[in-house]
PDB file of C-alpha atoms in Angstrom:
ATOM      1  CA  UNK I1374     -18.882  17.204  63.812  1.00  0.00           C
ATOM      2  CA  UNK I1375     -18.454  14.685  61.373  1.00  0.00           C
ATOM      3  CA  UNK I1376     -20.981  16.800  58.929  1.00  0.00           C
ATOM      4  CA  UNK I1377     -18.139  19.404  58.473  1.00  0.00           C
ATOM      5  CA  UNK I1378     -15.577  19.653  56.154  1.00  0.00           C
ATOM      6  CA  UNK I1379     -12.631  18.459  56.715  1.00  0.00           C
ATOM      7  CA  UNK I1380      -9.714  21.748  56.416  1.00  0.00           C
ATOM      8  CA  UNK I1381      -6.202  21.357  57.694  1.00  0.00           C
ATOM      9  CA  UNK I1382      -7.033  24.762  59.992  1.00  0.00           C
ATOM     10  CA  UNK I1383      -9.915  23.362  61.587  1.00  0.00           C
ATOM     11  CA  UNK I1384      -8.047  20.062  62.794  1.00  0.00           C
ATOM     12  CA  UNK I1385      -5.743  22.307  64.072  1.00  0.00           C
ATOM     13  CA  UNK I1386      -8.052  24.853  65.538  1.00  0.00           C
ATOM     14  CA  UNK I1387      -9.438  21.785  67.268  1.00  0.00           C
ATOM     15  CA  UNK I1388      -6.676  20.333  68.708  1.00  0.00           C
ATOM     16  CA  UNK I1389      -5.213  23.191  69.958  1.00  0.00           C
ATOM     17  CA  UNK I1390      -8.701  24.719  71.485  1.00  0.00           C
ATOM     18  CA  UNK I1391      -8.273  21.547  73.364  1.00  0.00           C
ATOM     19  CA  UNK I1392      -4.947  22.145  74.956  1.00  0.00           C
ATOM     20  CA  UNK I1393      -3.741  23.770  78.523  1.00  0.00           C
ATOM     21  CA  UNK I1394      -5.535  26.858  78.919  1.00  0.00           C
ATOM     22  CA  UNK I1395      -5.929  27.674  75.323  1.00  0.00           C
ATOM     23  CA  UNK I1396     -10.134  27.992  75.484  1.00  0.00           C
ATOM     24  CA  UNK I1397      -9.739  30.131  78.748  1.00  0.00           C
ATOM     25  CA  UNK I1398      -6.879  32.738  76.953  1.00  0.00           C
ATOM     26  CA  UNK I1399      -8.929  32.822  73.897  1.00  0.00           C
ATOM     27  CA  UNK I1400     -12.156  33.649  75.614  1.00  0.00           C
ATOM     28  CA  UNK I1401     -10.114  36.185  77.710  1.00  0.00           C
ATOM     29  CA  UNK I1402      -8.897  37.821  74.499  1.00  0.00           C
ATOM     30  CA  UNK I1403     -12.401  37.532  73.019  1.00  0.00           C
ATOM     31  CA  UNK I1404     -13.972  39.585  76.373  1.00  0.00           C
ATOM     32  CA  UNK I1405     -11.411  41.640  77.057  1.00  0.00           C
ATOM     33  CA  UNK I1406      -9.592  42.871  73.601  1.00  0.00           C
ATOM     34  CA  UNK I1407     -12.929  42.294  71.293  1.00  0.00           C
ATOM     35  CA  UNK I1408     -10.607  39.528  69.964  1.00  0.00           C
ATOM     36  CA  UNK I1409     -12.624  37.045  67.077  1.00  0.00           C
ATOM     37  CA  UNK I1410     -11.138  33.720  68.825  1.00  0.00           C
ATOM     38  CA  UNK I1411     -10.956  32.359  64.611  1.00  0.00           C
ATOM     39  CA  UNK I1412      -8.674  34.389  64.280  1.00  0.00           C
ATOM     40  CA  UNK I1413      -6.376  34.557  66.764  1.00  0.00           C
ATOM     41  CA  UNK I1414      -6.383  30.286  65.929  1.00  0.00           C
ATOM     42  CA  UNK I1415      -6.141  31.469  62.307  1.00  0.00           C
ATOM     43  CA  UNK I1416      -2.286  33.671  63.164  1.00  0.00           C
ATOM     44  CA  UNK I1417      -1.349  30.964  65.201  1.00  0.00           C
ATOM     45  CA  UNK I1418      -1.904  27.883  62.718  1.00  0.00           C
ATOM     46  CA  UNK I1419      -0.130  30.628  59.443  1.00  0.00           C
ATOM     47  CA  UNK I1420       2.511  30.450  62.144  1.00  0.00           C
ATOM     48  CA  UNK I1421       2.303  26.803  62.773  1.00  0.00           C
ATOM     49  CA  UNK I1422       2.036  25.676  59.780  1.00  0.00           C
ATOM     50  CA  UNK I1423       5.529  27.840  58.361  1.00  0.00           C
ATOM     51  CA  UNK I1424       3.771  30.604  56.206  1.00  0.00           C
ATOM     52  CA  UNK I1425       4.874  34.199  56.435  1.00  0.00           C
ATOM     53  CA  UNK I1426       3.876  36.455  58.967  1.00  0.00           C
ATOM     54  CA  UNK I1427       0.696  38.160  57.899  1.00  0.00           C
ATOM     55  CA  UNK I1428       1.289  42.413  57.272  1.00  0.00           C
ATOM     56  CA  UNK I1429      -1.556  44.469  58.808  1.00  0.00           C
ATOM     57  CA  UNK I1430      -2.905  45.215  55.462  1.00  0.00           C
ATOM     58  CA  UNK I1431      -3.344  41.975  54.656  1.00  0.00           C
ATOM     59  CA  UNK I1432      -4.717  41.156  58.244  1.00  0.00           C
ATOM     60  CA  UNK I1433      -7.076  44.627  57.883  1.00  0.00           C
ATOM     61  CA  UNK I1434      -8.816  42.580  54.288  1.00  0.00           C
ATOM     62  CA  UNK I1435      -8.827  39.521  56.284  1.00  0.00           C
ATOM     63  CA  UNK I1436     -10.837  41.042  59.146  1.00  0.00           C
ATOM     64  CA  UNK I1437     -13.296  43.544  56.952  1.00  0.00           C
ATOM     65  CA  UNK I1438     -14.040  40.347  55.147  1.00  0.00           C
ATOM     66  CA  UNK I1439     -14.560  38.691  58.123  1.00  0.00           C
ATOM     67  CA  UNK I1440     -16.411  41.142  60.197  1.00  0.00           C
ATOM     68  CA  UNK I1441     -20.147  40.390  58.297  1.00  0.00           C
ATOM     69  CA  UNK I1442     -20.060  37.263  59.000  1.00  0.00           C
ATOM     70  CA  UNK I1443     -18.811  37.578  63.031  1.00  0.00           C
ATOM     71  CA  UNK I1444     -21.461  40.869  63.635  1.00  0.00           C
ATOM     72  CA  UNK I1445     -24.387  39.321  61.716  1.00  0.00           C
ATOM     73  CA  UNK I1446     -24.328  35.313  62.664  1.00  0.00           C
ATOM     74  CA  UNK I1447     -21.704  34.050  65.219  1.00  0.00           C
ATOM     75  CA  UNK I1448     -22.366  37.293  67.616  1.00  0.00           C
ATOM     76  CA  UNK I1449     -25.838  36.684  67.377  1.00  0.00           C
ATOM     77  CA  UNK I1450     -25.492  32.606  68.071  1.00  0.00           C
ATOM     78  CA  UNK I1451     -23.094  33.222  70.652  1.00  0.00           C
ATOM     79  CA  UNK I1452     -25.649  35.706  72.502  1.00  0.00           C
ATOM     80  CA  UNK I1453     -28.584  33.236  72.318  1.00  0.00           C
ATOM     81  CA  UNK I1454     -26.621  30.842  73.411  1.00  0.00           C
ATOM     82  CA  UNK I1455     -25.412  32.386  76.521  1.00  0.00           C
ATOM     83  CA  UNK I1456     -28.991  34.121  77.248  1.00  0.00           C
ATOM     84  CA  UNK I1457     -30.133  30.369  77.229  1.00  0.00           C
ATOM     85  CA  UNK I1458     -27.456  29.047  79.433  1.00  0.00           C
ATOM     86  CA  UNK I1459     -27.779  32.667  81.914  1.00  0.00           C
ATOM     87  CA  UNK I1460     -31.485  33.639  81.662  1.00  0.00           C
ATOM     88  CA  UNK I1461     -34.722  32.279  83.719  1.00  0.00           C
ATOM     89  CA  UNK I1462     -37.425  31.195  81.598  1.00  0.00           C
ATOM     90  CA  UNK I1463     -40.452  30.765  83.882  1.00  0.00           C
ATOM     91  CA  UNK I1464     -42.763  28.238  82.414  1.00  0.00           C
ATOM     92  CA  UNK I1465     -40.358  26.634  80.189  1.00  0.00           C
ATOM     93  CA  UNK I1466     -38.890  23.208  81.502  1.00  0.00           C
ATOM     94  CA  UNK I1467     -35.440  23.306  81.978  1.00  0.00           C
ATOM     95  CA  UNK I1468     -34.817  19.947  79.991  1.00  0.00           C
ATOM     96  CA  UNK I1469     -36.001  21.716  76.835  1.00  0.00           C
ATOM     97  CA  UNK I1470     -34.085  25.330  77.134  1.00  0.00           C
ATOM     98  CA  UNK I1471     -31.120  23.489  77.491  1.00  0.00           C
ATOM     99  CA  UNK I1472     -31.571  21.228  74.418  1.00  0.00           C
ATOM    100  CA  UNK I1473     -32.602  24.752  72.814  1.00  0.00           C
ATOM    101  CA  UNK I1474     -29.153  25.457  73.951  1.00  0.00           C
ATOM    102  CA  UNK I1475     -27.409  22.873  72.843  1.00  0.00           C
ATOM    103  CA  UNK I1476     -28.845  23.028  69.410  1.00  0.00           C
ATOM    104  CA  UNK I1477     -28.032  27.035  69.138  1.00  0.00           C
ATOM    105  CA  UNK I1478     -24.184  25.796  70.466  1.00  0.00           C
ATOM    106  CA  UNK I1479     -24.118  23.121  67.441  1.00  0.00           C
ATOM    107  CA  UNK I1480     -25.192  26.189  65.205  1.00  0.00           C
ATOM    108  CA  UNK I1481     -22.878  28.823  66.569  1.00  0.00           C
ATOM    109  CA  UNK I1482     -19.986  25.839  66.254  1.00  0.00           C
ATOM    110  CA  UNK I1483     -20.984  25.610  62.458  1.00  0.00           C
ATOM    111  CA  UNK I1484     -21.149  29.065  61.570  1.00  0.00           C
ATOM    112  CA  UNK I1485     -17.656  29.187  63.626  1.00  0.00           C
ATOM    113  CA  UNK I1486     -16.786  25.868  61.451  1.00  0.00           C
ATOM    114  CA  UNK I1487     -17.962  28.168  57.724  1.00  0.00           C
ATOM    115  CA  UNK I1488     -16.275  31.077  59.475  1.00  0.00           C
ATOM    116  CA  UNK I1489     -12.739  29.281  59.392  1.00  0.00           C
ATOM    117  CA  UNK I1490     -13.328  27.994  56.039  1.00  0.00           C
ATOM    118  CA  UNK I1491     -13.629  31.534  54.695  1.00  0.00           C
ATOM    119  CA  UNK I1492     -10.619  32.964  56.426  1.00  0.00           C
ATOM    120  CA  UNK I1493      -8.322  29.736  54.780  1.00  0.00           C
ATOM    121  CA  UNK I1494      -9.906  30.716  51.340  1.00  0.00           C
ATOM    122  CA  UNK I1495      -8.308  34.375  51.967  1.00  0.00           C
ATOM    123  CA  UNK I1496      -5.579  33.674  52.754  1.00  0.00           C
ATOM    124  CA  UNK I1497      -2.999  30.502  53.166  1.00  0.00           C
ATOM    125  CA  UNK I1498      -0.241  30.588  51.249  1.00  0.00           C
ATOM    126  CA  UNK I1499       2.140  27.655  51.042  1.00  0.00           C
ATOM    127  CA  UNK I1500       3.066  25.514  54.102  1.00  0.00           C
ATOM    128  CA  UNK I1501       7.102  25.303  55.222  1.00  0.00           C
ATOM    129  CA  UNK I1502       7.055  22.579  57.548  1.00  0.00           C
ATOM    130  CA  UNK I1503      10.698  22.742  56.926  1.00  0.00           C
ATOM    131  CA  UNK I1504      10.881  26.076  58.376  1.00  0.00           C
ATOM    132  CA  UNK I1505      12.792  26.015  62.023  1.00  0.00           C
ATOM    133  CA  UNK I1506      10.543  25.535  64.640  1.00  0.00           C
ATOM    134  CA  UNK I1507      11.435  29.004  66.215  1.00  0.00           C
ATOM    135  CA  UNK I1508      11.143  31.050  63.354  1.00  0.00           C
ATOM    136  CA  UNK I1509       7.215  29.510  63.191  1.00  0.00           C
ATOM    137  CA  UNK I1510       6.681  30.669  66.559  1.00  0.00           C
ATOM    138  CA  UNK I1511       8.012  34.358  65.767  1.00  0.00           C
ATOM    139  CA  UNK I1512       5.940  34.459  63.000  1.00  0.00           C
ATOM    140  CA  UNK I1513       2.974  33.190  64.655  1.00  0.00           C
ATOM    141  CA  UNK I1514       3.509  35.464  67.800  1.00  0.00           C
ATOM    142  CA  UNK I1515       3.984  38.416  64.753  1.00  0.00           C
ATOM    143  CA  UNK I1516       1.268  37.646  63.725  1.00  0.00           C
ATOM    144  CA  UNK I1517      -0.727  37.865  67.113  1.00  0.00           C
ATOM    145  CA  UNK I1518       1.197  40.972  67.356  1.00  0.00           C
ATOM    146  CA  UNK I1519      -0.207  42.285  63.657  1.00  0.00           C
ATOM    147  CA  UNK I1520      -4.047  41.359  65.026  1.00  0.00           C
ATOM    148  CA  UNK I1521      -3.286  43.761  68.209  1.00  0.00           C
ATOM    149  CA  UNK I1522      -1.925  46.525  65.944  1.00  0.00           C
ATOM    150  CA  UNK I1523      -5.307  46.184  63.994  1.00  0.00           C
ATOM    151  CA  UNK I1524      -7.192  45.986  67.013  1.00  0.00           C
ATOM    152  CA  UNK I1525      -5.534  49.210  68.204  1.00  0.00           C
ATOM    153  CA  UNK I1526      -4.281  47.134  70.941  1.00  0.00           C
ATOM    154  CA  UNK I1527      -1.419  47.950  73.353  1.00  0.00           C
ATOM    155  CA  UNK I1528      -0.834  44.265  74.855  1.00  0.00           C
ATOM    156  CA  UNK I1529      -0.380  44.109  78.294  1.00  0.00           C
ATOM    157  CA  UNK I1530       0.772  41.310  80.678  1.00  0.00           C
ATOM    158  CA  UNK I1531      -2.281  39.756  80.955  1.00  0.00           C
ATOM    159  CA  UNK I1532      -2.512  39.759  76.854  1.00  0.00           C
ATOM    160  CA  UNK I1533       0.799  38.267  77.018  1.00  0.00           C
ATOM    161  CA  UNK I1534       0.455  35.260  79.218  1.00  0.00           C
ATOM    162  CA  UNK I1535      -2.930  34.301  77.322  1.00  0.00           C
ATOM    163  CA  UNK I1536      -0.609  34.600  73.941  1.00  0.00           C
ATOM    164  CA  UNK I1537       1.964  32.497  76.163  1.00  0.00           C
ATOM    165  CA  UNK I1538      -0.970  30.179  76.780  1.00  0.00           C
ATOM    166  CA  UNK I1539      -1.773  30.254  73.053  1.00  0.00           C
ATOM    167  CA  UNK I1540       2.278  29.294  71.977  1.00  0.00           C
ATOM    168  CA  UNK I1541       2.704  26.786  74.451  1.00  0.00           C
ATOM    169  CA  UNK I1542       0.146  24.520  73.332  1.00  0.00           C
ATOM    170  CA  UNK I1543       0.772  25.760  69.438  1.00  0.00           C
ATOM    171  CA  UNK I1544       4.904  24.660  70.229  1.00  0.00           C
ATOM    172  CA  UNK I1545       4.508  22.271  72.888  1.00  0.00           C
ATOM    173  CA  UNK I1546       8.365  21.156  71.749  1.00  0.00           C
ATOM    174  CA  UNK I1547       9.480  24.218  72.710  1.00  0.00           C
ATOM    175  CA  UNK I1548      10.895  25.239  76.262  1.00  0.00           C
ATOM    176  CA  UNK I1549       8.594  27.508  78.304  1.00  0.00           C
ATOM    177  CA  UNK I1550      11.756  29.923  79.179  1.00  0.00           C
ATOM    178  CA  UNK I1551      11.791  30.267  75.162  1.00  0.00           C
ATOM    179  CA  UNK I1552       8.256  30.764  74.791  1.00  0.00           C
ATOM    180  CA  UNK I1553       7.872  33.512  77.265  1.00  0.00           C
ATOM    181  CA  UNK I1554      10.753  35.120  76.015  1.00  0.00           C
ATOM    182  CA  UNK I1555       9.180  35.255  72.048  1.00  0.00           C
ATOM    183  CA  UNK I1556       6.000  36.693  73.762  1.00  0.00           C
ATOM    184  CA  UNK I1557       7.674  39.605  75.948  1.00  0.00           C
ATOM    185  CA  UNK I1558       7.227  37.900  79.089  1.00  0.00           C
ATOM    186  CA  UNK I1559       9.766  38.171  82.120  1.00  0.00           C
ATOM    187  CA  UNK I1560      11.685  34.519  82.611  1.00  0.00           C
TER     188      UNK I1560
END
């Protein structure tokens, strides 16, 4: 990974893809809600990071500029990749469909990697790491709550405790009791 550019949003995004049932909720989102997992990283690090809560129309320009890119290369990684991994392949040795694999994981990382790039060049305006810890978490779970609205989303339980998932390791400093409570969920 060291051939990628360095961006304040992808350290993040890796770092807290890495934490306590953050890849499961986001791949959860991403099957269940049609969710692009960039972005819900992206509302989470504006959030994070003390910028405003996004307003749908600015979310809507985020996500038409967006979509291309997600329906034309990372869908279309993401698929080979996972026929690779699920498909039989008689007469091919197993040793070199999983390096194919592995090579069109690297790819659909990088076009994830260019993805995130783009989305910090739309939008990210200035930081407020000064801005009180729970008023970053409102703004990040607003903005989660912007993304469903575009989606056409009613969130459910389920969408909440993956977005619980997602604040937790986003605010580890922050009690669990308060967490739930910013997301909608019963203490």
């Amino acid at each position: 990974m060291s051939d990628f550019l360095p961006h304040p949003f992808w350290n993040f995004s890796l770092e807290l893809y890495g934490g306590e049932g953050v890849a499961e909720a986001c791949l959860d989102l991403q099957e269940r809600r049609g969710c692009d997992v960039n972005i819900l990283l992206f509302c989470c690090w504006l959030g994070a990071s003390g910028r405003p809560t996004l307003t749908a129309d600015r979310l809507r320009t985020i996500l038409s500029a967006s979509a291309a890119w997600q329906a034309e290369v990372v869908k279309p990684l993401r698929e080979i990749r996972r026929r690779l991994k699920d498909g039989n392949w008689p007469g091919a040795l197993p040793d070199t469909v999983d390096a194919v694999r592995r090579r069109a994981a690297d790819a659909e990382l990088a076009a994830e990697h260019a993805e995130q790039l783009a989305l910090a060049g739309l939008h990210a305006p200035p930081a407020d790491r000064d801005r009180p810890l729970e008023k970053r978490l409102r703004a990040a779970v607003g903005n989660l709550g912007v993304y469903a609205v575009c989606l056409g989303v009613v969130p459910d339980d389920k969408d909440r405790k993956a977005v619980a998932a997602l604040m937790r390791a986003t605010f580890p400093a922050l009690a669990p009791p308060e967490v739930a409570e910013a997301v909608g969920l019963a203490a």
